Amino acid sequence: LTANPIRTTTQGPYPYGVLVMVEDVTQIRKLENIRRDFVSNVTHELRTPLTSIQGFVEALREGAMEDPATARRFLEIIEIEAERLNTLIADILSLGEIETMGREKVLRIIPVEEVAREVMDLLEQKAEDKGIELVLEVQEGVRPYPCNPDRIKQLLINLVDNGIKYTEQGRVTLRLKEGFKALRIEVEDTGIGIGEEHLPRLFERFYRVDRGRSRNMGGTGLGLSIVKHIAELYKGSVRVESTPGKGTTFKVKLPRS
Ligand code: ADP
């Protein structure tokens, strides 16, 4: 709490007045801490691939170039790390944009089913490469939804892509349902699942259950926090149910206003 005595120019019997301003700074401090953590996380996340790129360039310069097979391998790593930087920057920008928007402005009434099909087509190859089946289930009676199609597409991509990334075998199902005054989206997988102790922090920026695994999968740790922010942009919510070793289901509710 802060108290600021301020000198005033009242005409009353007393030449001075004391104005006490009481302000709750705990919330401000909390936001400051979140911002500071975010900046330090971003710096760390950007530095990791950069350091790796610098290391491999140096190794090439110091002789690795002489052996064509080694040179090819190192160049491939440099390419992967550069791609990681690219994805990370795209996710950071996207999160920043969504976070600073009060409300979604560009609204079109779209058949979500079409966007869902596009997402399935986009990720079909990735799933096929891992031998995972991709299924789209659209319940009868699902009505078009007023939204920015790019935003909903990003939400669906992040969830289905995660389903594929964290599933070794089986199926990833994207389900569209018409709920009570809300569109409901479910993404269910038969993957590795998530331990209960991780669930409360799952939607935090840069939170990962297994950092190494996420990195190998090309993850940035921002996907779910982007999903949460998009849902909230539409006054909606997202929750998760998971059983380790069995699979995970993300449930998004987007109200119809
Ligand atoms: P990442 O880029 O690491 O995938 P996300 O924000 O999308 O970041 O997800 C955060 C973490 O949540 C992941 O690192 C992973 O540990 C876990 N996770 C997300 N989706 C799933 C899923 N479908 N199955 C198992 N774990 C998941």
mmCIF file of N, CA and C in Angstrom, residues 116-164:
data_model
loop_
_atom_site.group_PDB
_atom_site.id
_atom_site.type_symbol
_atom_site.label_atom_id
_atom_site.label_comp_id
_atom_site.label_asym_id
_atom_site.label_seq_id
_atom_site.Cartn_x
_atom_site.Cartn_y
_atom_site.Cartn_z
ATOM 1 N N ALA A 116 -12.236 -26.465 -39.920
ATOM 2 C CA ALA A 116 -11.751 -27.719 -39.318
ATOM 3 C C ALA A 116 -11.217 -28.650 -40.413
ATOM 4 N N ARG A 117 -11.920 -28.701 -41.554
ATOM 5 C CA ARG A 117 -11.450 -29.561 -42.668
ATOM 6 C C ARG A 117 -10.091 -29.096 -43.161
ATOM 7 N N GLU A 118 -9.942 -27.742 -43.301
ATOM 8 C CA GLU A 118 -8.645 -27.186 -43.760
ATOM 9 C C GLU A 118 -7.533 -27.624 -42.815
ATOM 10 N N VAL A 119 -7.823 -27.568 -41.509
ATOM 11 C CA VAL A 119 -6.810 -27.926 -40.506
ATOM 12 C C VAL A 119 -6.443 -29.406 -40.640
ATOM 13 N N MET A 120 -7.449 -30.240 -40.859
ATOM 14 C CA MET A 120 -7.193 -31.676 -41.025
ATOM 15 C C MET A 120 -6.303 -31.911 -42.247
ATOM 16 N N ASP A 121 -6.631 -31.228 -43.364
ATOM 17 C CA ASP A 121 -5.830 -31.389 -44.587
ATOM 18 C C ASP A 121 -4.384 -30.970 -44.343
ATOM 19 N N LEU A 122 -4.239 -29.858 -43.608
ATOM 20 C CA LEU A 122 -2.914 -29.293 -43.349
ATOM 21 C C LEU A 122 -2.038 -30.253 -42.546
ATOM 22 N N LEU A 123 -2.678 -30.980 -41.602
ATOM 23 C CA LEU A 123 -1.890 -31.809 -40.691
ATOM 24 C C LEU A 123 -1.909 -33.299 -41.039
ATOM 25 N N GLU A 124 -2.647 -33.634 -42.103
ATOM 26 C CA GLU A 124 -2.807 -35.039 -42.494
ATOM 27 C C GLU A 124 -1.456 -35.742 -42.683
ATOM 28 N N GLN A 125 -0.567 -35.070 -43.421
ATOM 29 C CA GLN A 125 0.729 -35.687 -43.743
ATOM 30 C C GLN A 125 1.541 -35.971 -42.481
ATOM 31 N N LYS A 126 1.546 -34.975 -41.581
ATOM 32 C CA LYS A 126 2.308 -35.110 -40.335
ATOM 33 C C LYS A 126 1.806 -36.323 -39.540
ATOM 34 N N ALA A 127 0.465 -36.483 -39.493
ATOM 35 C CA ALA A 127 -0.122 -37.606 -38.766
ATOM 36 C C ALA A 127 0.227 -38.916 -39.468
ATOM 37 N N GLU A 128 0.110 -38.908 -40.778
ATOM 38 C CA GLU A 128 0.381 -40.123 -41.557
ATOM 39 C C GLU A 128 1.830 -40.588 -41.360
ATOM 40 N N ASP A 129 2.752 -39.627 -41.322
ATOM 41 C CA ASP A 129 4.164 -39.968 -41.126
ATOM 42 C C ASP A 129 4.381 -40.724 -39.810
ATOM 43 N N LYS A 130 3.522 -40.449 -38.815
ATOM 44 C CA LYS A 130 3.660 -41.132 -37.519
ATOM 45 C C LYS A 130 2.713 -42.317 -37.398
ATOM 46 N N GLY A 131 1.945 -42.563 -38.453
ATOM 47 C CA GLY A 131 0.990 -43.673 -38.441
ATOM 48 C C GLY A 131 -0.213 -43.394 -37.540
ATOM 49 N N ILE A 132 -0.545 -42.103 -37.398
ATOM 50 C CA ILE A 132 -1.684 -41.729 -36.538
ATOM 51 C C ILE A 132 -2.886 -41.375 -37.415
ATOM 52 N N GLU A 133 -4.058 -41.836 -36.957
ATOM 53 C CA GLU A 133 -5.273 -41.571 -37.710
ATOM 54 C C GLU A 133 -5.863 -40.217 -37.267
ATOM 55 N N LEU A 134 -6.243 -39.396 -38.242
ATOM 56 C CA LEU A 134 -6.874 -38.104 -37.918
ATOM 57 C C LEU A 134 -8.357 -38.209 -38.229
ATOM 58 N N VAL A 135 -9.198 -37.877 -37.242
ATOM 59 C CA VAL A 135 -10.641 -38.021 -37.454
ATOM 60 C C VAL A 135 -11.348 -36.692 -37.171
ATOM 61 N N LEU A 136 -12.259 -36.309 -38.068
ATOM 62 C CA LEU A 136 -13.074 -35.113 -37.822
ATOM 63 C C LEU A 136 -14.521 -35.548 -37.615
ATOM 64 N N GLU A 137 -15.084 -35.196 -36.468
ATOM 65 C CA GLU A 137 -16.487 -35.537 -36.194
ATOM 66 C C GLU A 137 -17.284 -34.248 -36.018
ATOM 67 N N VAL A 138 -18.257 -34.047 -36.897
ATOM 68 C CA VAL A 138 -19.088 -32.847 -36.759
ATOM 69 C C VAL A 138 -20.502 -33.281 -36.396
ATOM 70 N N GLN A 139 -20.907 -32.905 -35.211
ATOM 71 C CA GLN A 139 -22.237 -33.304 -34.741
ATOM 72 C C GLN A 139 -23.309 -32.583 -35.558
ATOM 73 N N GLU A 140 -24.428 -33.235 -35.747
ATOM 74 C CA GLU A 140 -25.516 -32.622 -36.499
ATOM 75 C C GLU A 140 -26.001 -31.375 -35.751
ATOM 76 N N GLY A 141 -26.306 -30.345 -36.526
ATOM 77 C CA GLY A 141 -26.882 -29.151 -35.896
ATOM 78 C C GLY A 141 -25.857 -28.099 -35.489
ATOM 79 N N VAL A 142 -24.576 -28.320 -35.830
ATOM 80 C CA VAL A 142 -23.567 -27.302 -35.512
ATOM 81 C C VAL A 142 -23.788 -26.100 -36.426
ATOM 82 N N ARG A 143 -23.994 -24.951 -35.801
ATOM 83 C CA ARG A 143 -24.313 -23.753 -36.588
ATOM 84 C C ARG A 143 -23.054 -22.938 -36.862
ATOM 85 N N PRO A 144 -23.086 -22.107 -37.942
ATOM 86 C CA PRO A 144 -21.930 -21.251 -38.228
ATOM 87 C C PRO A 144 -21.627 -20.336 -37.036
ATOM 88 N N TYR A 145 -20.368 -19.932 -36.926
ATOM 89 C CA TYR A 145 -19.957 -19.147 -35.760
ATOM 90 C C TYR A 145 -19.338 -17.815 -36.209
ATOM 91 N N PRO A 146 -19.755 -16.688 -35.591
ATOM 92 C CA PRO A 146 -19.166 -15.409 -35.987
ATOM 93 C C PRO A 146 -17.773 -15.245 -35.388
ATOM 94 N N CYS A 147 -16.761 -15.195 -36.231
ATOM 95 C CA CYS A 147 -15.395 -15.117 -35.694
ATOM 96 C C CYS A 147 -14.422 -14.679 -36.780
ATOM 97 N N ASN A 148 -13.183 -14.561 -36.390
ATOM 98 C CA ASN A 148 -12.117 -14.358 -37.361
ATOM 99 C C ASN A 148 -11.599 -15.763 -37.690
ATOM 100 N N PRO A 149 -11.825 -16.229 -38.940
ATOM 101 C CA PRO A 149 -11.484 -17.614 -39.269
ATOM 102 C C PRO A 149 -10.012 -17.955 -39.007
ATOM 103 N N ASP A 150 -9.113 -16.970 -39.205
ATOM 104 C CA ASP A 150 -7.684 -17.239 -38.979
ATOM 105 C C ASP A 150 -7.416 -17.601 -37.523
ATOM 106 N N ARG A 151 -8.150 -16.919 -36.647
ATOM 107 C CA ARG A 151 -7.950 -17.116 -35.222
ATOM 108 C C ARG A 151 -8.404 -18.522 -34.814
ATOM 109 N N ILE A 152 -9.591 -18.914 -35.293
ATOM 110 C CA ILE A 152 -10.122 -20.243 -34.945
ATOM 111 C C ILE A 152 -9.240 -21.323 -35.568
ATOM 112 N N LYS A 153 -8.731 -21.019 -36.762
ATOM 113 C CA LYS A 153 -7.846 -21.985 -37.420
ATOM 114 C C LYS A 153 -6.592 -22.201 -36.573
ATOM 115 N N GLN A 154 -6.051 -21.113 -36.052
ATOM 116 C CA GLN A 154 -4.841 -21.233 -35.238
ATOM 117 C C GLN A 154 -5.114 -22.052 -33.963
ATOM 118 N N LEU A 155 -6.255 -21.802 -33.360
ATOM 119 C CA LEU A 155 -6.634 -22.558 -32.149
ATOM 120 C C LEU A 155 -6.714 -24.059 -32.469
ATOM 121 N N LEU A 156 -7.375 -24.384 -33.589
ATOM 122 C CA LEU A 156 -7.523 -25.797 -33.954
ATOM 123 C C LEU A 156 -6.172 -26.415 -34.308
ATOM 124 N N ILE A 157 -5.350 -25.675 -35.062
ATOM 125 C CA ILE A 157 -4.034 -26.206 -35.449
ATOM 126 C C ILE A 157 -3.218 -26.525 -34.198
ATOM 127 N N ASN A 158 -3.174 -25.576 -33.250
ATOM 128 C CA ASN A 158 -2.355 -25.784 -32.056
ATOM 129 C C ASN A 158 -2.786 -27.044 -31.298
ATOM 130 N N LEU A 159 -4.094 -27.245 -31.178
ATOM 131 C CA LEU A 159 -4.570 -28.399 -30.404
ATOM 132 C C LEU A 159 -4.361 -29.719 -31.149
ATOM 133 N N VAL A 160 -4.703 -29.732 -32.445
ATOM 134 C CA VAL A 160 -4.551 -30.983 -33.200
ATOM 135 C C VAL A 160 -3.061 -31.314 -33.378
ATOM 136 N N ASP A 161 -2.258 -30.291 -33.621
ATOM 137 C CA ASP A 161 -0.816 -30.496 -33.778
ATOM 138 C C ASP A 161 -0.215 -31.081 -32.493
ATOM 139 N N ASN A 162 -0.643 -30.561 -31.346
ATOM 140 C CA ASN A 162 -0.185 -31.125 -30.072
ATOM 141 C C ASN A 162 -0.601 -32.588 -29.952
ATOM 142 N N GLY A 163 -1.847 -32.863 -30.330
ATOM 143 C CA GLY A 163 -2.348 -34.233 -30.279
ATOM 144 C C GLY A 163 -1.419 -35.158 -31.056
ATOM 145 N N ILE A 164 -1.017 -34.724 -32.243
ATOM 146 C CA ILE A 164 -0.125 -35.552 -33.078
ATOM 147 C C ILE A 164 1.263 -35.661 -32.433
#
